[in-house]
mmCIF file with all atom_site columns, C-alpha atoms in Angstrom:
data_model
loop_
_atom_site.group_PDB
_atom_site.id
_atom_site.type_symbol
_atom_site.label_atom_id
_atom_site.label_alt_id
_atom_site.label_comp_id
_atom_site.label_asym_id
_atom_site.label_entity_id
_atom_site.label_seq_id
_atom_site.pdbx_PDB_ins_code
_atom_site.Cartn_x
_atom_site.Cartn_y
_atom_site.Cartn_z
_atom_site.occupancy
_atom_site.B_iso_or_equiv
_atom_site.pdbx_formal_charge
_atom_site.auth_seq_id
_atom_site.auth_comp_id
_atom_site.auth_asym_id
_atom_site.auth_atom_id
_atom_site.pdbx_PDB_model_num
ATOM 1   C CA . MET A 1 1   ? 8.702   7.008   -14.664 1.00 85.00 ? 1   MET A CA 1
ATOM 2   C CA . LYS A 1 2   ? 10.199  7.046   -11.040 1.00 91.00 ? 2   LYS A CA 1
ATOM 3   C CA . MET A 1 3   ? 8.001   6.070   -7.705  1.00 92.00 ? 3   MET A CA 1
ATOM 4   C CA . TYR A 1 4   ? 8.202   8.729   -4.711  1.00 93.00 ? 4   TYR A CA 1
ATOM 5   C CA . VAL A 1 5   ? 6.464   8.587   -1.534  1.00 93.00 ? 5   VAL A CA 1
ATOM 6   C CA . LEU A 1 6   ? 4.451   11.175  0.358   1.00 93.00 ? 6   LEU A CA 1
ATOM 7   C CA . GLN A 1 7   ? 3.710   11.142  4.114   1.00 93.00 ? 7   GLN A CA 1
ATOM 8   C CA . VAL A 1 8   ? -0.041  12.717  4.535   1.00 95.00 ? 8   VAL A CA 1
ATOM 9   C CA . ARG A 1 9   ? -2.204  12.677  7.341   1.00 95.00 ? 9   ARG A CA 1
ATOM 10  C CA . THR A 1 10  ? -3.931  9.559   8.125   1.00 94.00 ? 10  THR A CA 1
ATOM 11  C CA . GLY A 1 11  ? -7.443  8.828   7.078   1.00 93.00 ? 11  GLY A CA 1
ATOM 12  C CA . GLN A 1 12  ? -6.985  11.543  4.228   1.00 93.00 ? 12  GLN A CA 1
ATOM 13  C CA . GLU A 1 13  ? -5.307  8.995   2.179   1.00 94.00 ? 13  GLU A CA 1
ATOM 14  C CA . ALA A 1 14  ? -8.076  8.047   -0.750  1.00 91.00 ? 14  ALA A CA 1
ATOM 15  C CA . ARG A 1 15  ? -9.191  11.968  -0.657  1.00 93.00 ? 15  ARG A CA 1
ATOM 16  C CA . LEU A 1 16  ? -5.866  13.424  -0.972  1.00 94.00 ? 16  LEU A CA 1
ATOM 17  C CA . ALA A 1 17  ? -4.789  10.974  -3.931  1.00 93.00 ? 17  ALA A CA 1
ATOM 18  C CA . GLU A 1 18  ? -8.451  11.610  -5.756  1.00 93.00 ? 18  GLU A CA 1
ATOM 19  C CA . ARG A 1 19  ? -7.501  15.471  -5.168  1.00 93.00 ? 19  ARG A CA 1
ATOM 20  C CA . LEU A 1 20  ? -3.704  15.252  -6.503  1.00 93.00 ? 20  LEU A CA 1
ATOM 21  C CA . ARG A 1 21  ? -5.224  13.226  -9.621  1.00 92.00 ? 21  ARG A CA 1
ATOM 22  C CA . ARG A 1 22  ? -7.290  16.090  -10.996 1.00 92.00 ? 22  ARG A CA 1
ATOM 23  C CA . ARG A 1 23  ? -4.113  18.171  -10.415 1.00 90.00 ? 23  ARG A CA 1
ATOM 24  C CA . GLY A 1 24  ? -2.381  16.395  -13.486 1.00 90.00 ? 24  GLY A CA 1
ATOM 25  C CA . VAL A 1 25  ? -0.560  14.282  -10.535 1.00 91.00 ? 25  VAL A CA 1
ATOM 26  C CA . ASP A 1 26  ? -0.292  10.456  -11.119 1.00 92.00 ? 26  ASP A CA 1
ATOM 27  C CA . ALA A 1 27  ? -1.070  9.963   -7.346  1.00 91.00 ? 27  ALA A CA 1
ATOM 28  C CA . HIS A 1 28  ? -1.936  6.323   -5.885  1.00 90.00 ? 28  HIS A CA 1
ATOM 29  C CA . CYS A 1 29  ? -3.346  5.151   -3.010  1.00 91.00 ? 29  CYS A CA 1
ATOM 30  C CA . PRO A 1 30  ? -3.184  1.664   -2.596  1.00 90.00 ? 30  PRO A CA 1
ATOM 31  C CA . GLN A 1 31  ? -6.355  0.102   -1.043  1.00 91.00 ? 31  GLN A CA 1
ATOM 32  C CA . GLU A 1 32  ? -7.603  -3.350  -0.333  1.00 90.00 ? 32  GLU A CA 1
ATOM 33  C CA . GLU A 1 33  ? -11.125 -5.202  0.032   1.00 86.00 ? 33  GLU A CA 1
ATOM 34  C CA . ARG A 1 34  ? -10.371 -6.509  3.401   1.00 85.00 ? 34  ARG A CA 1
ATOM 35  C CA . MET A 1 35  ? -12.276 -9.636  4.640   1.00 77.00 ? 35  MET A CA 1
ATOM 36  C CA . ILE A 1 36  ? -13.592 -8.884  8.271   1.00 81.00 ? 36  ILE A CA 1
ATOM 37  C CA . ARG A 1 37  ? -15.660 -11.612 10.103  1.00 80.00 ? 37  ARG A CA 1
ATOM 38  C CA . ARG A 1 38  ? -19.132 -10.052 11.589  1.00 83.00 ? 38  ARG A CA 1
ATOM 39  C CA . GLY A 1 39  ? -22.288 -11.569 12.115  1.00 84.00 ? 39  GLY A CA 1
ATOM 40  C CA . GLY A 1 40  ? -21.131 -15.204 11.724  1.00 84.00 ? 40  GLY A CA 1
ATOM 41  C CA . GLY A 1 41  ? -20.194 -14.625 8.035   1.00 83.00 ? 41  GLY A CA 1
ATOM 42  C CA . TRP A 1 42  ? -17.090 -12.787 6.306   1.00 77.00 ? 42  TRP A CA 1
ATOM 43  C CA . GLN A 1 43  ? -17.696 -9.126  4.950   1.00 81.00 ? 43  GLN A CA 1
ATOM 44  C CA . GLY A 1 44  ? -15.591 -7.139  2.690   1.00 80.00 ? 44  GLY A CA 1
ATOM 45  C CA . ARG A 1 45  ? -14.496 -3.483  3.914   1.00 85.00 ? 45  ARG A CA 1
ATOM 46  C CA . LEU A 1 46  ? -12.139 -1.047  2.668   1.00 90.00 ? 46  LEU A CA 1
ATOM 47  C CA . TYR A 1 47  ? -8.940  -0.668  4.024   1.00 91.00 ? 47  TYR A CA 1
ATOM 48  C CA . THR A 1 48  ? -5.992  1.878   3.041   1.00 92.00 ? 48  THR A CA 1
ATOM 49  C CA . VAL A 1 49  ? -2.862  -0.737  2.653   1.00 91.00 ? 49  VAL A CA 1
ATOM 50  C CA . PHE A 1 50  ? -0.340  2.429   4.006   1.00 92.00 ? 50  PHE A CA 1
ATOM 51  C CA . PRO A 1 51  ? -2.282  4.173   6.176   1.00 94.00 ? 51  PRO A CA 1
ATOM 52  C CA . GLY A 1 52  ? -0.265  7.769   6.391   1.00 94.00 ? 52  GLY A CA 1
ATOM 53  C CA . TYR A 1 53  ? 1.486   7.404   2.729   1.00 94.00 ? 53  TYR A CA 1
ATOM 54  C CA . LEU A 1 54  ? 0.657   7.885   -1.335  1.00 93.00 ? 54  LEU A CA 1
ATOM 55  C CA . PHE A 1 55  ? 2.696   7.432   -3.660  1.00 93.00 ? 55  PHE A CA 1
ATOM 56  C CA . VAL A 1 56  ? 3.299   9.431   -6.594  1.00 93.00 ? 56  VAL A CA 1
ATOM 57  C CA . CYS A 1 57  ? 5.182   8.781   -10.307 1.00 91.00 ? 57  CYS A CA 1
ATOM 58  C CA . CYS A 1 58  ? 6.313   10.846  -12.409 1.00 91.00 ? 58  CYS A CA 1
ATOM 59  C CA . GLU A 1 59  ? 10.026  11.944  -14.231 1.00 90.00 ? 59  GLU A CA 1
ATOM 60  C CA . ASP A 1 60  ? 11.075  14.817  -11.825 1.00 87.00 ? 60  ASP A CA 1
ATOM 61  C CA . PRO A 1 61  ? 9.362   15.709  -8.586  1.00 88.00 ? 61  PRO A CA 1
ATOM 62  C CA . LEU A 1 62  ? 10.499  19.141  -8.872  1.00 85.00 ? 62  LEU A CA 1
ATOM 63  C CA . ASP A 1 63  ? 7.644   19.752  -12.107 1.00 85.00 ? 63  ASP A CA 1
ATOM 64  C CA . ILE A 1 64  ? 5.138   18.995  -9.738  1.00 88.00 ? 64  ILE A CA 1
ATOM 65  C CA . TYR A 1 65  ? 6.602   19.732  -6.225  1.00 84.00 ? 65  TYR A CA 1
ATOM 66  C CA . TYR A 1 66  ? 4.521   22.849  -5.331  1.00 83.00 ? 66  TYR A CA 1
ATOM 67  C CA . ARG A 1 67  ? 1.031   21.547  -6.743  1.00 84.00 ? 67  ARG A CA 1
ATOM 68  C CA . ILE A 1 68  ? 1.808   18.735  -4.229  1.00 88.00 ? 68  ILE A CA 1
ATOM 69  C CA . SER A 1 69  ? 3.276   20.683  -0.962  1.00 79.00 ? 69  SER A CA 1
ATOM 70  C CA . GLY A 1 70  ? 0.557   23.686  -1.172  1.00 80.00 ? 70  GLY A CA 1
ATOM 71  C CA . GLN A 1 71  ? -2.315  20.206  -0.840  1.00 85.00 ? 71  GLN A CA 1
ATOM 72  C CA . SER A 1 72  ? -3.576  20.377  2.746   1.00 90.00 ? 72  SER A CA 1
ATOM 73  C CA . GLY A 1 73  ? -3.084  17.124  4.205   1.00 92.00 ? 73  GLY A CA 1
ATOM 74  C CA . VAL A 1 74  ? 0.354   17.010  2.704   1.00 92.00 ? 74  VAL A CA 1
ATOM 75  C CA . LEU A 1 75  ? 3.231   16.363  5.587   1.00 92.00 ? 75  LEU A CA 1
ATOM 76  C CA . ARG A 1 76  ? 6.281   15.871  3.478   1.00 90.00 ? 76  ARG A CA 1
ATOM 77  C CA . TRP A 1 77  ? 8.206   14.009  0.895   1.00 90.00 ? 77  TRP A CA 1
ATOM 78  C CA . LEU A 1 78  ? 10.360  10.816  2.188   1.00 89.00 ? 78  LEU A CA 1
ATOM 79  C CA . GLY A 1 79  ? 13.149  10.292  1.487   1.00 86.00 ? 79  GLY A CA 1
ATOM 80  C CA . MET A 1 80  ? 14.658  14.359  0.798   1.00 83.00 ? 80  MET A CA 1
ATOM 81  C CA . ALA A 1 81  ? 18.344  14.172  -0.358  1.00 78.00 ? 81  ALA A CA 1
ATOM 82  C CA . GLY A 1 82  ? 19.852  17.707  -1.096  1.00 80.00 ? 82  GLY A CA 1
ATOM 83  C CA . GLY A 1 83  ? 16.581  19.862  -1.296  1.00 80.00 ? 83  GLY A CA 1
ATOM 84  C CA . ARG A 1 84  ? 14.698  17.237  -3.493  1.00 84.00 ? 84  ARG A CA 1
ATOM 85  C CA . PRO A 1 85  ? 12.953  13.945  -3.074  1.00 88.00 ? 85  PRO A CA 1
ATOM 86  C CA . ALA A 1 86  ? 14.745  10.749  -3.885  1.00 90.00 ? 86  ALA A CA 1
ATOM 87  C CA . PRO A 1 87  ? 12.691  7.959   -6.035  1.00 92.00 ? 87  PRO A CA 1
ATOM 88  C CA . LEU A 1 88  ? 12.001  5.150   -4.162  1.00 92.00 ? 88  LEU A CA 1
ATOM 89  C CA . PRO A 1 89  ? 14.890  2.333   -4.417  1.00 91.00 ? 89  PRO A CA 1
ATOM 90  C CA . LEU A 1 90  ? 14.071  -0.013  -7.710  1.00 90.00 ? 90  LEU A CA 1
ATOM 91  C CA . GLU A 1 91  ? 13.341  -3.283  -5.029  1.00 87.00 ? 91  GLU A CA 1
ATOM 92  C CA . GLU A 1 92  ? 11.274  -1.230  -3.130  1.00 89.00 ? 92  GLU A CA 1
ATOM 93  C CA . GLU A 1 93  ? 9.511   0.073   -5.946  1.00 88.00 ? 93  GLU A CA 1
ATOM 94  C CA . ALA A 1 94  ? 8.754   -3.234  -7.712  1.00 83.00 ? 94  ALA A CA 1
ATOM 95  C CA . GLN A 1 95  ? 7.259   -4.326  -4.116  1.00 81.00 ? 95  GLN A CA 1
ATOM 96  C CA . ILE A 1 96  ? 4.942   -1.178  -4.083  1.00 83.00 ? 96  ILE A CA 1
ATOM 97  C CA . LEU A 1 97  ? 3.849   -1.705  -7.732  1.00 80.00 ? 97  LEU A CA 1
ATOM 98  C CA . CYS A 1 98  ? 2.469   -5.013  -7.048  1.00 76.00 ? 98  CYS A CA 1
ATOM 99  C CA . MET A 1 99  ? -0.276  -2.853  -5.036  1.00 75.00 ? 99  MET A CA 1
ATOM 100 C CA . THR A 1 100 ? -0.654  0.065   -7.244  1.00 69.00 ? 100 THR A CA 1
ATOM 101 C CA . TYR A 1 101 ? -0.994  -1.628  -10.440 1.00 59.00 ? 101 TYR A CA 1
ATOM 102 C CA . SER A 1 102 ? -4.323  0.283   -10.954 1.00 64.00 ? 102 SER A CA 1
ATOM 103 C CA . ASP A 1 103 ? -6.588  2.587   -8.278  1.00 68.00 ? 103 ASP A CA 1
ATOM 104 C CA . VAL A 1 104 ? -8.855  -0.684  -8.518  1.00 80.00 ? 104 VAL A CA 1
ATOM 105 C CA . PRO A 1 105 ? -9.060  -2.210  -4.571  1.00 86.00 ? 105 PRO A CA 1
ATOM 106 C CA . LEU A 1 106 ? -7.154  -5.358  -3.965  1.00 85.00 ? 106 LEU A CA 1
ATOM 107 C CA . PRO A 1 107 ? -9.385  -8.356  -3.672  1.00 85.00 ? 107 PRO A CA 1
ATOM 108 C CA . PRO A 1 108 ? -8.306  -10.386 -0.863  1.00 86.00 ? 108 PRO A CA 1
ATOM 109 C CA . SER A 1 109 ? -4.943  -13.245 -1.806  1.00 90.00 ? 109 SER A CA 1
ATOM 110 C CA . ARG A 1 110 ? -6.063  -16.566 -2.383  1.00 92.00 ? 110 ARG A CA 1
ATOM 111 C CA . ALA A 1 111 ? -4.362  -19.310 -0.378  1.00 93.00 ? 111 ALA A CA 1
ATOM 112 C CA . VAL A 1 112 ? -4.871  -22.746 -1.005  1.00 94.00 ? 112 VAL A CA 1
ATOM 113 C CA . LYS A 1 113 ? -4.142  -25.255 2.202   1.00 92.00 ? 113 LYS A CA 1
ATOM 114 C CA . MET A 1 114 ? -1.759  -27.643 1.553   1.00 91.00 ? 114 MET A CA 1
ATOM 115 C CA . PRO A 1 115 ? -2.017  -31.495 3.317   1.00 92.00 ? 115 PRO A CA 1
ATOM 116 C CA . ASP A 1 116 ? 0.346   -30.555 6.164   1.00 92.00 ? 116 ASP A CA 1
ATOM 117 C CA . GLY A 1 117 ? -1.835  -27.421 7.170   1.00 87.00 ? 117 GLY A CA 1
ATOM 118 C CA . GLN A 1 118 ? 0.507   -24.998 5.695   1.00 89.00 ? 118 GLN A CA 1
ATOM 119 C CA . LEU A 1 119 ? -0.643  -22.131 3.655   1.00 91.00 ? 119 LEU A CA 1
ATOM 120 C CA . VAL A 1 120 ? 0.305   -21.548 0.132   1.00 92.00 ? 120 VAL A CA 1
ATOM 121 C CA . PHE A 1 121 ? -0.686  -17.995 -1.619  1.00 93.00 ? 121 PHE A CA 1
ATOM 122 C CA . VAL A 1 122 ? -1.533  -18.687 -5.131  1.00 93.00 ? 122 VAL A CA 1
ATOM 123 C CA . GLU A 1 123 ? -2.952  -15.694 -6.354  1.00 90.00 ? 123 GLU A CA 1
ATOM 124 C CA . GLY A 1 124 ? -3.264  -11.809 -5.106  1.00 87.00 ? 124 GLY A CA 1
ATOM 125 C CA . PRO A 1 125 ? -0.326  -9.544  -3.512  1.00 87.00 ? 125 PRO A CA 1
ATOM 126 C CA . LEU A 1 126 ? 0.669   -11.713 -0.912  1.00 91.00 ? 126 LEU A CA 1
ATOM 127 C CA . ALA A 1 127 ? 1.384   -14.522 -4.009  1.00 90.00 ? 127 ALA A CA 1
ATOM 128 C CA . GLU A 1 128 ? 3.661   -11.807 -4.806  1.00 86.00 ? 128 GLU A CA 1
ATOM 129 C CA . LEU A 1 129 ? 5.325   -10.548 -1.577  1.00 87.00 ? 129 LEU A CA 1
ATOM 130 C CA . ALA A 1 130 ? 5.640   -14.310 -0.173  1.00 87.00 ? 130 ALA A CA 1
ATOM 131 C CA . GLY A 1 131 ? 9.108   -13.539 1.087   1.00 88.00 ? 131 GLY A CA 1
ATOM 132 C CA . SER A 1 132 ? 8.301   -10.452 3.091   1.00 89.00 ? 132 SER A CA 1
ATOM 133 C CA . ILE A 1 133 ? 5.705   -12.615 4.883   1.00 93.00 ? 133 ILE A CA 1
ATOM 134 C CA . ARG A 1 134 ? 6.962   -12.465 8.876   1.00 94.00 ? 134 ARG A CA 1
ATOM 135 C CA . LYS A 1 135 ? 3.434   -13.847 10.306  1.00 94.00 ? 135 LYS A CA 1
ATOM 136 C CA . ILE A 1 136 ? -0.096  -15.528 9.168   1.00 94.00 ? 136 ILE A CA 1
ATOM 137 C CA . HIS A 1 137 ? -3.229  -15.163 11.562  1.00 92.00 ? 137 HIS A CA 1
ATOM 138 C CA . ARG A 1 138 ? -5.530  -17.378 10.100  1.00 89.00 ? 138 ARG A CA 1
ATOM 139 C CA . HIS A 1 139 ? -7.965  -16.708 12.656  1.00 86.00 ? 139 HIS A CA 1
ATOM 140 C CA . ASP A 1 140 ? -8.532  -13.534 10.870  1.00 86.00 ? 140 ASP A CA 1
ATOM 141 C CA . ARG A 1 141 ? -7.528  -14.538 7.980   1.00 89.00 ? 141 ARG A CA 1
ATOM 142 C CA . ARG A 1 142 ? -4.576  -11.442 7.674   1.00 92.00 ? 142 ARG A CA 1
ATOM 143 C CA . ALA A 1 143 ? -1.238  -12.169 6.898   1.00 94.00 ? 143 ALA A CA 1
ATOM 144 C CA . GLU A 1 144 ? 1.794   -9.590  8.440   1.00 95.00 ? 144 GLU A CA 1
ATOM 145 C CA . VAL A 1 145 ? 4.274   -8.249  5.518   1.00 92.00 ? 145 VAL A CA 1
ATOM 146 C CA . HIS A 1 146 ? 7.147   -6.208  6.134   1.00 91.00 ? 146 HIS A CA 1
ATOM 147 C CA . VAL A 1 147 ? 8.126   -3.706  3.048   1.00 88.00 ? 147 VAL A CA 1
ATOM 148 C CA . PRO A 1 148 ? 10.914  -1.053  2.893   1.00 89.00 ? 148 PRO A CA 1
ATOM 149 C CA . LEU A 1 149 ? 10.088  2.583   2.398   1.00 88.00 ? 149 LEU A CA 1
ATOM 150 C CA . HIS A 1 150 ? 13.759  3.895   2.030   1.00 87.00 ? 150 HIS A CA 1
ATOM 151 C CA . GLY A 1 151 ? 14.974  1.796   3.970   1.00 84.00 ? 151 GLY A CA 1
ATOM 152 C CA . ARG A 1 152 ? 12.760  1.506   6.722   1.00 88.00 ? 152 ARG A CA 1
ATOM 153 C CA . GLU A 1 153 ? 10.728  -0.968  7.574   1.00 90.00 ? 153 GLU A CA 1
ATOM 154 C CA . GLN A 1 154 ? 6.572   -1.003  6.946   1.00 90.00 ? 154 GLN A CA 1
ATOM 155 C CA . ILE A 1 155 ? 4.549   -3.326  8.990   1.00 92.00 ? 155 ILE A CA 1
ATOM 156 C CA . LEU A 1 156 ? 1.399   -3.955  6.113   1.00 90.00 ? 156 LEU A CA 1
ATOM 157 C CA . ARG A 1 157 ? -1.865  -6.646  7.176   1.00 91.00 ? 157 ARG A CA 1
ATOM 158 C CA . LEU A 1 158 ? -3.312  -8.007  4.233   1.00 92.00 ? 158 LEU A CA 1
ATOM 159 C CA . SER A 1 159 ? -6.761  -10.229 4.213   1.00 90.00 ? 159 SER A CA 1
ATOM 160 C CA . PHE A 1 160 ? -6.522  -13.563 2.230   1.00 91.00 ? 160 PHE A CA 1
ATOM 161 C CA . THR A 1 161 ? -9.444  -16.309 1.768   1.00 89.00 ? 161 THR A CA 1
ATOM 162 C CA . ILE A 1 162 ? -8.753  -19.960 1.992   1.00 88.00 ? 162 ILE A CA 1
ATOM 163 C CA . ASP A 1 163 ? -9.663  -22.668 -0.218  1.00 83.00 ? 163 ASP A CA 1
#
């Protein structure tokens, strides 16, 4: 199976992924349980990891092309080449798979504070994407990760907890 990317209307990702799954399409909308500081404590809230994008796994996109393209909210397939959608390169697909292996929201990554004050991610997507982390916001408990989609860099913000 290969992974393809759809650009969709922002805010409709989860609802559209569910609608496509009901039509027999293996569609994924990675979401995370983001930690937000509110009322003096940390609370979890559901956020879409890739706003404006859905991921579809299939052998041949032409088999499902019209089931997807006809849906309200689908803007376009990314990576069109020669009139057909191009799959994600394997390196990019591997990074996306660590966030879409199930449709259960990703829990916050777990970080351990080292004696020198540095954070080391030991669990969760940030541990798997450690080489792509560009900036860590300790106060907000979020890390900026740069992940390519068809060669164009996307900036993701993922939550973490500190032990």
